[in-house]
mmCIF file of C-alpha atoms and ligand atoms in Angstrom:
data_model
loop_
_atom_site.group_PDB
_atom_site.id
_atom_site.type_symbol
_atom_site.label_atom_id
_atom_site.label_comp_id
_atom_site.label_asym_id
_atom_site.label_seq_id
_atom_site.Cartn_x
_atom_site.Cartn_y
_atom_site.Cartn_z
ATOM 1 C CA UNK G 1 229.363 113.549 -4.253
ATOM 2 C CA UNK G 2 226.966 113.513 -0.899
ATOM 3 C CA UNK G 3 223.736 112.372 -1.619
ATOM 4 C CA UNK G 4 220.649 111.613 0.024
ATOM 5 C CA UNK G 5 216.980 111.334 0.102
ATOM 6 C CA UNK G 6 214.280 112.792 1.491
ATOM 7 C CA UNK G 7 210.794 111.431 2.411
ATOM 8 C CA UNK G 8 207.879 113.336 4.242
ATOM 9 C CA UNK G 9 203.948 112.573 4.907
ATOM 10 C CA UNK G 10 203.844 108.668 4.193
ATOM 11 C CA UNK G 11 200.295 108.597 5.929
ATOM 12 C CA UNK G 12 200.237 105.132 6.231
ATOM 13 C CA UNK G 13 200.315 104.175 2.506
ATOM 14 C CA UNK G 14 202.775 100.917 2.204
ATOM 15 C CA UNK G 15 202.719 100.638 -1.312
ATOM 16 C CA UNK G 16 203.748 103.833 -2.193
ATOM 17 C CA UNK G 17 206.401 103.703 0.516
ATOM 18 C CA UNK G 18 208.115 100.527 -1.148
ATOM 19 C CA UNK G 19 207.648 102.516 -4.823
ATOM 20 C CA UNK G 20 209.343 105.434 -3.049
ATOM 21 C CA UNK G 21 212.355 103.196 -1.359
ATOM 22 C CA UNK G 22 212.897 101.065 -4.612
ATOM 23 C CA UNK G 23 214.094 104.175 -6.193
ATOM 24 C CA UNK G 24 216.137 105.296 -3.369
ATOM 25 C CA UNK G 25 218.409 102.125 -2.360
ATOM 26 C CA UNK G 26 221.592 102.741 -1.409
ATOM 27 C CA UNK G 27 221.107 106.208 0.081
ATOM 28 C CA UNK G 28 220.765 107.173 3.489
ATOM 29 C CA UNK G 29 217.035 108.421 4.214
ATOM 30 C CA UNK G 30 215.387 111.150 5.828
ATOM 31 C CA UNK G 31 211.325 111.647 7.249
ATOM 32 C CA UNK G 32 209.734 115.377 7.785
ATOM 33 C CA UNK G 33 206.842 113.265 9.943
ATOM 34 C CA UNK G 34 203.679 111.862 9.585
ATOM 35 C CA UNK G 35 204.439 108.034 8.853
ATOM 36 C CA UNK G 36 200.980 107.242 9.924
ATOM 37 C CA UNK G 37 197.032 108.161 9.952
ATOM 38 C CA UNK G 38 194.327 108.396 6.439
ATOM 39 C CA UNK G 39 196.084 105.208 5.176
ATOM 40 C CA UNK G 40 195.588 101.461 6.138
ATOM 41 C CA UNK G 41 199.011 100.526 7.173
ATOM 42 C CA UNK G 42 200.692 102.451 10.177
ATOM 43 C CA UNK G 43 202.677 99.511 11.633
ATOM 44 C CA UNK G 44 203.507 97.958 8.364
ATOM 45 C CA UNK G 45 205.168 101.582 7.498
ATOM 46 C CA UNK G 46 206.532 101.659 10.868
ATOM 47 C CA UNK G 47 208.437 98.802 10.391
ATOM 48 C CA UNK G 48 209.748 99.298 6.937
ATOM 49 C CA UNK G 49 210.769 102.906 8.450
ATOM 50 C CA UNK G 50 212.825 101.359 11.243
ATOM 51 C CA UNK G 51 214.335 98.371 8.892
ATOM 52 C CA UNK G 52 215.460 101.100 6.375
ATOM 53 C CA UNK G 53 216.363 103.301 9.497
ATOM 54 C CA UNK G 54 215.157 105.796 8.257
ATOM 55 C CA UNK G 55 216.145 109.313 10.431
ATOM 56 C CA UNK G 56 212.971 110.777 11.029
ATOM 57 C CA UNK G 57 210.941 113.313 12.921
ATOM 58 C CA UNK G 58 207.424 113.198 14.389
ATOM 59 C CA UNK G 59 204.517 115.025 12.344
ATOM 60 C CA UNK G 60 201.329 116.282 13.872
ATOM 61 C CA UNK G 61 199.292 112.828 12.687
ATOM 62 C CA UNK G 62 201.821 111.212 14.450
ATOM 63 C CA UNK G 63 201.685 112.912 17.614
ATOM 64 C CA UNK G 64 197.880 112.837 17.645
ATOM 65 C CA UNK G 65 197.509 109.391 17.147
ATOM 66 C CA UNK G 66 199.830 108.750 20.087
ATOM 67 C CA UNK G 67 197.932 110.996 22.170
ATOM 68 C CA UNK G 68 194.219 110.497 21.524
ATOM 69 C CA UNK G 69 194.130 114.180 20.814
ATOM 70 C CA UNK G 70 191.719 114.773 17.837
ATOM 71 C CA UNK G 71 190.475 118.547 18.927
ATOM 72 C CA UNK G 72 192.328 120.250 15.832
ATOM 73 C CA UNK G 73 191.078 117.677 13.330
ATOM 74 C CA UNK G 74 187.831 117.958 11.108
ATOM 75 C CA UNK G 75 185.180 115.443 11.231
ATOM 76 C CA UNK G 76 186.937 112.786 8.981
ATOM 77 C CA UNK G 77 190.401 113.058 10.162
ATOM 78 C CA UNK G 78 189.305 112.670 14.038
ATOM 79 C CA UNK G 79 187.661 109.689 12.499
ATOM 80 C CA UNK G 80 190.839 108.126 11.112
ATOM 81 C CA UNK G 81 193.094 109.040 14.147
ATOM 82 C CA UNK G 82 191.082 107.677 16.400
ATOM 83 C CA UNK G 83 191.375 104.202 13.797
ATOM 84 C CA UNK G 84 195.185 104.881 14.419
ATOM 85 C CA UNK G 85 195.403 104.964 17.841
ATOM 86 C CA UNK G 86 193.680 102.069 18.022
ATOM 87 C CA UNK G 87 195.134 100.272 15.019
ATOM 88 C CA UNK G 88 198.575 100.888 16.423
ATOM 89 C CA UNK G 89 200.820 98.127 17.996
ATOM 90 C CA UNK G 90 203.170 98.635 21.247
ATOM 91 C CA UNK G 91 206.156 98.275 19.045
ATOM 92 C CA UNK G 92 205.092 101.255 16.534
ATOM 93 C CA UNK G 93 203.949 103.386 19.486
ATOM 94 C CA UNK G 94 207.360 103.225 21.034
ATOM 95 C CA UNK G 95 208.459 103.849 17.962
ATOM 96 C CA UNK G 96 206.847 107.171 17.001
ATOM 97 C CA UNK G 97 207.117 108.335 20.649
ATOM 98 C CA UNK G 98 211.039 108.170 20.301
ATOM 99 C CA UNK G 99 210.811 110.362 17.361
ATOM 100 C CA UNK G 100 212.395 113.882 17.597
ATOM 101 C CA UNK G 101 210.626 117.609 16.684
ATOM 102 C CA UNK G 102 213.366 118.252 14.681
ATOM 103 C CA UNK G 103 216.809 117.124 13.178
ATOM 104 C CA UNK G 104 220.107 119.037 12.615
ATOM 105 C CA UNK G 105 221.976 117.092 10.089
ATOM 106 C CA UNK G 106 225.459 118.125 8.213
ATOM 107 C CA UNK G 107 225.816 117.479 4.315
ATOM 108 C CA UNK G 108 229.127 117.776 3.384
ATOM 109 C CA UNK G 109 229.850 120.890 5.700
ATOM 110 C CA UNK G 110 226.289 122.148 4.491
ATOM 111 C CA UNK G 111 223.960 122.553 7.854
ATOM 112 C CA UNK G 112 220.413 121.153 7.632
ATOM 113 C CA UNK G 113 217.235 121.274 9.526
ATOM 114 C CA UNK G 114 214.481 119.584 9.000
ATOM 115 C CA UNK G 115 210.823 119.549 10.513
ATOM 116 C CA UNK G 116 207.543 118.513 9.886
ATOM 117 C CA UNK G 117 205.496 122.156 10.250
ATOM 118 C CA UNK G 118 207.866 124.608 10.921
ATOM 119 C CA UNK G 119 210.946 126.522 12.887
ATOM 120 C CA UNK G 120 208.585 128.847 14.365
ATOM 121 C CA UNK G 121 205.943 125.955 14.914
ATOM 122 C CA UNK G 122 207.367 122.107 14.273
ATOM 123 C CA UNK G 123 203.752 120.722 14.233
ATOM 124 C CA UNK G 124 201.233 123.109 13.031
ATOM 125 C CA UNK G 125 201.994 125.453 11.076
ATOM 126 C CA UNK G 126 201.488 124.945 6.919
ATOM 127 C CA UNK G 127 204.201 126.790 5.118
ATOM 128 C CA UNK G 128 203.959 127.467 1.340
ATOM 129 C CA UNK G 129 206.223 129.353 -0.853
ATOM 130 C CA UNK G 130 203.326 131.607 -1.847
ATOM 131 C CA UNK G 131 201.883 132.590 1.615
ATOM 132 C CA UNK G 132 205.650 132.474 3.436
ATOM 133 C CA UNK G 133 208.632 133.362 1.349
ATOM 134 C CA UNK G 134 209.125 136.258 3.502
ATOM 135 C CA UNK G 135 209.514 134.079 5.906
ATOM 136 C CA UNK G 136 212.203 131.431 4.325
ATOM 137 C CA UNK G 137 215.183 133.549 5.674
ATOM 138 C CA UNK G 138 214.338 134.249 8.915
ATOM 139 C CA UNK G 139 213.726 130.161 9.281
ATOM 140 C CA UNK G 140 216.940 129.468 7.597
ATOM 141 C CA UNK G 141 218.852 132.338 10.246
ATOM 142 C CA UNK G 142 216.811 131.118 12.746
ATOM 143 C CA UNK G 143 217.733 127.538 12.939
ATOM 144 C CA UNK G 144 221.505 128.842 11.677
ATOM 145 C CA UNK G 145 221.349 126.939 8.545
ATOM 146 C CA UNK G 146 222.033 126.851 4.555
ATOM 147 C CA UNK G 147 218.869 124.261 3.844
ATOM 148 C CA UNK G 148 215.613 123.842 5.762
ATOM 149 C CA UNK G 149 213.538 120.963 5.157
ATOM 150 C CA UNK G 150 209.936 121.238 5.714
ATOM 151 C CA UNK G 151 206.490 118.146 5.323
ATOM 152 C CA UNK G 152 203.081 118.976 6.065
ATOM 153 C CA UNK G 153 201.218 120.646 3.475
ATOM 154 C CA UNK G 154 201.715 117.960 0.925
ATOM 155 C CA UNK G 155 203.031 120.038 -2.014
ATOM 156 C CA UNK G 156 206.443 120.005 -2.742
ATOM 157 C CA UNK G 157 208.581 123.031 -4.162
ATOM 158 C CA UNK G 158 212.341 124.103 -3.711
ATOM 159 C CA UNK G 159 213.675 127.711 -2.748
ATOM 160 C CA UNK G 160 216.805 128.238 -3.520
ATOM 161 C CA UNK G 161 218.678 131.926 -2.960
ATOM 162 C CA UNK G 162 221.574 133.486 -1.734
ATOM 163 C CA UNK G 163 220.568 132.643 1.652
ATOM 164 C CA UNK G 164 220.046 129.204 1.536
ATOM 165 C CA UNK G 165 218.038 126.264 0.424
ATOM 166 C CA UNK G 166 214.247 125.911 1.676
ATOM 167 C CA UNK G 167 212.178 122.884 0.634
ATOM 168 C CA UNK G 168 209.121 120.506 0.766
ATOM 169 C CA UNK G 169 209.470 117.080 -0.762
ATOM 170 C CA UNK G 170 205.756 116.535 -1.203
ATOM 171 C CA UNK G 171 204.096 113.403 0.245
ATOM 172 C CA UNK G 172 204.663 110.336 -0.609
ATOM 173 C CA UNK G 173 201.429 108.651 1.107
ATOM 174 C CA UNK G 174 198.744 111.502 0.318
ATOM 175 C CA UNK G 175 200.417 114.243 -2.281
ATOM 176 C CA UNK G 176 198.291 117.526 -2.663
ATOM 177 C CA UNK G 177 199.628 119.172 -5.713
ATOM 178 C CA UNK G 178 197.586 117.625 -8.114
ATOM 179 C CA UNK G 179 200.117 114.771 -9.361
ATOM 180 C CA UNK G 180 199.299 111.402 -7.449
ATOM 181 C CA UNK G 181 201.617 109.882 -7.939
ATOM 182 C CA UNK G 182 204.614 109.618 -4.803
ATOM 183 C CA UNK G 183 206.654 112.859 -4.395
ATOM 184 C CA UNK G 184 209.827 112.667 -2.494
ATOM 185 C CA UNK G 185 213.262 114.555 -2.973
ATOM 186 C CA UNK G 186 216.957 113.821 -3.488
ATOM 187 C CA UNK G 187 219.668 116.071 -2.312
ATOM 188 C CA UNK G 188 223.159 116.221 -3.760
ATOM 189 C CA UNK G 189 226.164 117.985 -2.992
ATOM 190 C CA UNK G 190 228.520 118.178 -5.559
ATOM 191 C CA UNK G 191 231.875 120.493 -4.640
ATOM 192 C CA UNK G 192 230.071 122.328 -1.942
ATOM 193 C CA UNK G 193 227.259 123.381 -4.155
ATOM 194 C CA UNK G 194 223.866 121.765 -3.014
ATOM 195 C CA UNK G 195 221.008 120.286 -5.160
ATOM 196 C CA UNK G 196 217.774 119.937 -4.363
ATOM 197 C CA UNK G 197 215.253 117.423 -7.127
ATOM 198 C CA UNK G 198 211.935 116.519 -6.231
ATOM 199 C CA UNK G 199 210.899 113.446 -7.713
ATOM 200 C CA UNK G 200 207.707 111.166 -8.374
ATOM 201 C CA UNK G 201 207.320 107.381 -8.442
ATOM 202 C CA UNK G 202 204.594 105.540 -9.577
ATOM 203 C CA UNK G 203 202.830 102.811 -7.254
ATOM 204 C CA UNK G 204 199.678 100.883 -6.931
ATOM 205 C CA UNK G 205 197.224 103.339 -5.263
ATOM 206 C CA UNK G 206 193.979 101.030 -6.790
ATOM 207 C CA UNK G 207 195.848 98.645 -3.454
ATOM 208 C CA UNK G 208 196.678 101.313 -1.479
ATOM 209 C CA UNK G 209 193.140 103.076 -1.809
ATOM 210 C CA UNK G 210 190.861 99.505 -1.153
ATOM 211 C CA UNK G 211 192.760 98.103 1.896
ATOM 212 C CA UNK G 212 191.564 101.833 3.196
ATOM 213 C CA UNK G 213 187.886 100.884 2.226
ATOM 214 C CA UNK G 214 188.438 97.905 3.787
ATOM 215 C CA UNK G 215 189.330 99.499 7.174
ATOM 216 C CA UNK G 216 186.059 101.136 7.395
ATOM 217 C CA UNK G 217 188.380 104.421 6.994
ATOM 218 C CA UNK G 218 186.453 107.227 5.387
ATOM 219 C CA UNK G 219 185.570 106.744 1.662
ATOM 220 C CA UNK G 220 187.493 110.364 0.915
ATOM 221 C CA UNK G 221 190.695 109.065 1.972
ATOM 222 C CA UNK G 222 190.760 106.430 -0.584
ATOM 223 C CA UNK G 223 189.313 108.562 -3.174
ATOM 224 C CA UNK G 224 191.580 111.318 -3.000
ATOM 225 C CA UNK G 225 194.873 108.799 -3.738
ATOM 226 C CA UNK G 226 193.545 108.596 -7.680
ATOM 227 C CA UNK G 227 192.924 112.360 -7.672
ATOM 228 C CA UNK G 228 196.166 114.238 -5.770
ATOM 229 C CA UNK G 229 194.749 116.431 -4.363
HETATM 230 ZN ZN1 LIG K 301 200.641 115.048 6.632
#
């Protein structure tokens, strides 16, 4: 049996990183983007990432805070990637600059894709089963694959038909969905037959939520770690 998990949208947040990785040792690890930005520890994250070597692509926060490029962020966000790009060491720059749009990755004879927005757009664009399901096959026959892997939106689901497997594993820095607690997924392949399980870990988000006050990083970032959403 193949399996292997599945990260996305770690925003910075260190202790629900290490929650997240304590209940995934062992297996090899994947990242649908956004390591850093809203949370108070992009290098720390950065580091962890690269000691775990984690295979991961780059996510719109990234990208922005690499760039300096704030124009498609509201007031609060702009705020926090500009903290980012400054907050941001040489070694974690380097770092996130290496990082691909996409990956192509082969479970067990099962292709893969993952990216942080989407096939049609790997940064932007916010695909959720209710708005986009129409759109899950022509990703999957786009990319020529059985599973597409997707970040962004923070709310995880799984799609699973005769054409293939489409899925978000939630985030585990900043989740959206109404559960705060870390979201990430595990795949498994057992005899050819893939498995996708999105799972939650606990973590200390009281930590997580005053080392962003302590930044001087907009109040609503930390607030919004106790509420999910
Ligand atoms: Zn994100």
């Amino acid at each position: 049996m193949l399996k292997v998990a599945v990260i996305s949208d770690v925003h910075a947040n260190l202790e629900a990183l290490e929650a997240v990785l304590a209940e995934v040792r062992g297996l090899d690890l994947y990242c649908l983007g956004d390591l850093v930005d809203y949370g108070a520890d992009p290098n720390e994250v950065v580091e962890l990432v690269r000691e775990r070597k984690v295979r991961a692509v780059l996510g719109n926060h990234d990208r922005a805070a690499l760039q300096g490029d704030v124009s498609m962020f509201n007031a609060w966000a702009a705020i926090s990637s500009k903290w980012t790009a400054r907050t941001l060491s040489e070694d974690s720059s380097i770092f996130l600059r290496g990082l691909p749009l996409n990956l192509r990755l082969d479970l067990d004879g099962i292709r893969g894709f993952f990216v942080h927005g989407s096939p049609d757009d790997p940064l932007w664009e916010y695909v959720s089963p209710t708005t986009h399901h129409l759109l899950f096959g022509h990703y999957l026959a786009k990319v020529d694959s059985r599973l597409v892997g997707m970040g962004h939106t923070h709310v995880p689901y799984v799609w699973a038909e005769e054409a293939g497997t489409v899925f978000n594993p939630g985030s585990v820095g900043q989740p959206r969905d109404g559960d705060p607690r870390a979201s990430f997924a595990i795949l498994s392949v057992v005899r050819g037959m893939l498995e996708v399980e999105v799972r939650r870990a606990e973590y200390n988000r009281e930590k997580a939520a005053s080392k962003i006050r302590k930044a001087g990083l907009p109040e609503f970032f930390a607030e919004r770690l106790s509420t999910g959403t």
